[in-house]
GROMACS .gro file of C-alpha atoms in nm:
model
  191
    1MET     CA    1   8.341  -3.632   0.216
    2ASN     CA    2   8.422  -3.347  -0.009
    3CYS     CA    3   8.197  -3.163  -0.256
    4SER     CA    4   8.304  -3.359  -0.559
    5SER     CA    5   8.238  -3.690  -0.393
    6ILE     CA    6   7.885  -3.581  -0.298
    7LEU     CA    7   7.800  -3.496  -0.657
    8THR     CA    8   7.940  -3.820  -0.801
    9SER     CA    9   7.801  -4.062  -0.549
   10ARG     CA   10   7.472  -4.238  -0.598
   11SER     CA   11   7.321  -4.094  -0.286
   12GLY     CA   12   7.307  -3.720  -0.252
   13LEU     CA   13   7.325  -3.492   0.045
   14HIS     CA   14   7.251  -3.666   0.376
   15GLY     CA   15   7.164  -3.989   0.203
   16ILE     CA   16   6.883  -3.845  -0.017
   17PRO     CA   17   6.889  -3.996  -0.365
   18ARG     CA   18   7.002  -3.768  -0.641
   19ARG     CA   19   6.683  -3.810  -0.836
   20ALA     CA   20   6.482  -3.655  -0.554
   21LEU     CA   21   6.714  -3.356  -0.553
   22ARG     CA   22   6.672  -3.296  -0.928
   23GLY     CA   23   6.290  -3.307  -0.949
   24PRO     CA   24   6.044  -3.561  -1.078
   25ALA     CA   25   6.157  -3.895  -1.207
   26LEU     CA   26   6.247  -3.936  -1.569
   27GLY     CA   27   5.943  -3.991  -1.795
   28VAL     CA   28   5.701  -3.788  -1.575
   29ARG     CA   29   5.636  -3.440  -1.717
   30ALA     CA   30   5.537  -3.134  -1.525
   31GLY     CA   31   5.210  -2.967  -1.642
   32THR     CA   32   4.848  -3.061  -1.696
   33THR     CA   33   4.737  -3.399  -1.811
   34LEU     CA   34   4.468  -3.482  -2.062
   35LEU     CA   35   4.243  -3.600  -1.780
   36GLU     CA   36   4.272  -3.264  -1.604
   37VAL     CA   37   4.189  -3.077  -1.927
   38ILE     CA   38   3.884  -3.297  -1.993
   39LEU     CA   39   3.767  -3.247  -1.635
   40ALA     CA   40   3.807  -2.867  -1.662
   41ILE     CA   41   3.614  -2.861  -1.991
   42ALA     CA   42   3.337  -3.073  -1.837
   43ILE     CA   43   3.308  -2.835  -1.539
   44LEU     CA   44   3.303  -2.535  -1.775
   45GLY     CA   45   3.036  -2.696  -1.994
   46GLY     CA   46   2.822  -2.786  -1.692
   47SER     CA   47   2.842  -2.435  -1.550
   48LEU     CA   48   2.755  -2.286  -1.893
   49ALA     CA   49   2.452  -2.517  -1.912
   50VAL     CA   50   2.339  -2.407  -1.565
   51LEU     CA   51   2.386  -2.040  -1.654
   52GLY     CA   52   2.194  -2.087  -1.979
   53GLU     CA   53   1.907  -2.248  -1.791
   54LEU     CA   54   1.903  -1.961  -1.540
   55VAL     CA   55   1.888  -1.709  -1.824
   56ARG     CA   56   1.602  -1.903  -1.985
   57ILE     CA   57   1.408  -1.916  -1.657
   58GLY     CA   58   1.468  -1.545  -1.601
   59THR     CA   59   1.350  -1.455  -1.950
   60ARG     CA   60   1.039  -1.670  -1.916
   61SER     CA   61   0.960  -1.521  -1.573
   62ALA     CA   62   1.007  -1.167  -1.704
   63TYR     CA   63   0.765  -1.238  -1.988
   64ALA     CA   64   0.510  -1.390  -1.749
   65ALA     CA   65   0.540  -1.091  -1.514
   66ARG     CA   66   0.488  -0.847  -1.801
   67VAL     CA   67   0.183  -1.036  -1.928
   68GLN     CA   68   0.044  -1.072  -1.574
   69SER     CA   69   0.077  -0.700  -1.501
   70THR     CA   70  -0.090  -0.618  -1.834
   71ALA     CA   71  -0.378  -0.852  -1.744
   72GLN     CA   72  -0.412  -0.684  -1.404
   73LEU     CA   73  -0.415  -0.341  -1.565
   74LEU     CA   74  -0.683  -0.444  -1.814
   75ALA     CA   75  -0.902  -0.604  -1.544
   76ASP     CA   76  -0.866  -0.297  -1.323
   77THR     CA   77  -0.961  -0.075  -1.619
   78LEU     CA   78  -1.274  -0.279  -1.690
   79VAL     CA   79  -1.380  -0.270  -1.324
   80ALA     CA   80  -1.314   0.105  -1.305
   81GLU     CA   81  -1.533   0.163  -1.612
   82LEU     CA   82  -1.815  -0.032  -1.450
   83ALA     CA   83  -1.776   0.141  -1.113
   84ALA     CA   84  -1.765   0.487  -1.272
   85GLY     CA   85  -2.085   0.420  -1.461
   86SER     CA   86  -1.942   0.468  -1.809
   87THR     CA   87  -2.073   0.121  -1.895
   88THR     CA   88  -2.374  -0.051  -1.746
   89PRO     CA   89  -2.293  -0.332  -1.503
   90GLU     CA   90  -2.411  -0.641  -1.686
   91SER     CA   91  -2.260  -0.981  -1.752
   92THR     CA   92  -2.070  -0.975  -2.079
   93SER     CA   93  -1.763  -1.109  -2.255
   94GLY     CA   94  -1.549  -0.989  -2.540
   95VAL     CA   95  -1.204  -0.941  -2.687
   96VAL     CA   96  -0.977  -0.641  -2.651
   97GLU     CA   97  -0.754  -0.604  -2.956
   98ALA     CA   98  -0.382  -0.538  -2.910
   99PHE     CA   99  -0.391  -0.408  -2.552
  100GLY     CA  100  -0.026  -0.399  -2.445
  101GLY     CA  101   0.078  -0.580  -2.761
  102PHE     CA  102  -0.146  -0.881  -2.694
  103ASN     CA  103  -0.503  -0.978  -2.771
  104TRP     CA  104  -0.707  -1.036  -2.458
  105ALA     CA  105  -1.036  -1.210  -2.391
  106TYR     CA  106  -1.242  -1.097  -2.094
  107ASP     CA  107  -1.552  -1.212  -1.909
  108VAL     CA  108  -1.754  -0.988  -1.678
  109LEU     CA  109  -1.996  -1.157  -1.441
  110VAL     CA  110  -2.228  -0.933  -1.238
  111GLN     CA  111  -2.406  -1.096  -0.943
  112GLN     CA  112  -2.625  -0.980  -0.657
  113VAL     CA  113  -2.469  -1.045  -0.317
  114ASP     CA  114  -2.642  -1.125   0.010
  115GLN     CA  115  -2.641  -0.759   0.114
  116GLN     CA  116  -2.924  -0.573  -0.061
  117GLY     CA  117  -2.806  -0.298  -0.294
  118LEU     CA  118  -2.460  -0.444  -0.362
  119LEU     CA  119  -2.326  -0.605  -0.677
  120ALA     CA  120  -2.025  -0.832  -0.712
  121LEU     CA  121  -1.824  -0.763  -1.027
  122ASP     CA  122  -1.620  -1.067  -1.126
  123VAL     CA  123  -1.384  -0.979  -1.413
  124THR     CA  124  -1.162  -1.248  -1.564
  125VAL     CA  125  -0.902  -1.148  -1.823
  126ARG     CA  126  -0.697  -1.406  -2.011
  127GLU     CA  127  -0.437  -1.400  -2.282
  128ASN     CA  128  -0.551  -1.507  -2.627
  129VAL     CA  129  -0.556  -1.886  -2.615
  130ASP     CA  130  -0.450  -1.926  -2.979
  131ALA     CA  131  -0.139  -1.709  -2.942
  132ALA     CA  132   0.002  -1.854  -2.620
  133PRO     CA  133   0.060  -2.221  -2.535
  134HIS     CA  134   0.005  -2.150  -2.162
  135PRO     CA  135  -0.227  -1.847  -2.149
  136ILE     CA  136  -0.206  -1.631  -1.840
  137SER     CA  137  -0.530  -1.524  -1.677
  138TYR     CA  138  -0.620  -1.281  -1.400
  139ARG     CA  139  -0.940  -1.258  -1.197
  140LEU     CA  140  -1.057  -0.949  -1.009
  141VAL     CA  141  -1.365  -0.936  -0.785
  142ARG     CA  142  -1.498  -0.605  -0.659
  143TRP     CA  143  -1.817  -0.510  -0.480
  144MET     CA  144  -1.998  -0.194  -0.573
  145ILE     CA  145  -2.326  -0.023  -0.498
  146ASP     CA  146  -2.599  -0.125  -0.739
  147PRO     CA  147  -2.660   0.178  -0.965
  148GLN     CA  148  -3.035   0.104  -0.967
  149THR     CA  149  -3.048   0.109  -0.586
  150GLU     CA  150  -2.838   0.424  -0.579
  151TYR     CA  151  -3.075   0.591  -0.828
  152GLU     CA  152  -3.379   0.490  -0.623
  153LEU     CA  153  -3.219   0.631  -0.305
  154GLU     CA  154  -3.139   0.960  -0.482
  155GLN     CA  155  -3.498   0.982  -0.611
  156ALA     CA  156  -3.639   0.914  -0.264
  157ALA     CA  157  -3.411   1.179  -0.110
  158ALA     CA  158  -3.510   1.433  -0.376
  159GLN     CA  159  -3.877   1.356  -0.325
  160ALA     CA  160  -3.842   1.389   0.053
  161ALA     CA  161  -3.663   1.722   0.010
  162SER     CA  162  -3.930   1.852  -0.226
  163THR     CA  163  -4.208   1.735   0.007
  164ALA     CA  164  -4.045   1.905   0.307
  165GLY     CA  165  -3.987   2.226   0.108
  166SER     CA  166  -4.344   2.244  -0.021
  167THR     CA  167  -4.502   2.292   0.323
  168THR     CA  168  -4.592   2.659   0.372
  169SER     CA  169  -4.757   2.642   0.708
  170GLY     CA  170  -4.579   2.793   1.006
  171ALA     CA  171  -4.459   2.609   1.307
  172THR     CA  172  -4.638   2.661   1.633
  173THR     CA  173  -4.459   2.740   1.955
  174GLY     CA  174  -4.680   2.735   2.256
  175SER     CA  175  -5.000   2.922   2.172
  176SER     CA  176  -4.859   3.161   1.911
  177THR     CA  177  -4.798   3.090   1.546
  178VAL     CA  178  -4.452   3.174   1.412
  179PRO     CA  179  -4.391   3.178   1.036
  180ALA     CA  180  -4.119   2.943   0.910
  181THR     CA  181  -3.810   3.130   0.790
  182GLY     CA  182  -3.453   3.032   0.711
  183THR     CA  183  -3.301   3.236   0.994
  184GLU     CA  184  -3.526   3.108   1.267
  185SER     CA  185  -3.383   2.859   1.511
  186GLY     CA  186  -3.610   2.600   1.649
  187THR     CA  187  -3.847   2.352   1.495
  188GLY     CA  188  -3.975   2.551   1.200
  189GLY     CA  189  -4.001   2.435   0.844
  190THR     CA  190  -3.745   2.511   0.577
  191PRO     CA  191  -3.791   2.822   0.358
   0.00000   0.00000   0.00000
């Protein structure tokens, strides 16, 4: 067989049909089909929907974290004011206007605990219910020394110090009387 006979015969090289040597059969086009395009658009749309939902969840979580940290800061501030003595520790409630860009309602509950001389401060801070559909709240409990008990202990210590300082008699050592002075070591009184 010569070259010209191979090209003109129905079967090509080594018995392979000529159509297979030239490419796809007539009527079949190379490229993407409508089904492939629709499938690609559906995958793209689904992934955009998932990404949009992730962005929405992230935005909502960032807002909740910002509001939660503001509530914690406000509750900590209220407890610090009570512990420092700038306000009297008593049960109260109120509204803080525009703290951190939000209006906040707070409740302070002061209770005696089992240990004498201690108070439990229970501070609850919540976002304004009217402004938020799902208001965020934060609760902080802290124990502190009862200011009244602390005052009584300071008064008793001051009275004991004044009573001990008002004695003017000397201390006795053996059979001799030694006057009480500040430089004396031993069991004398305070000057």
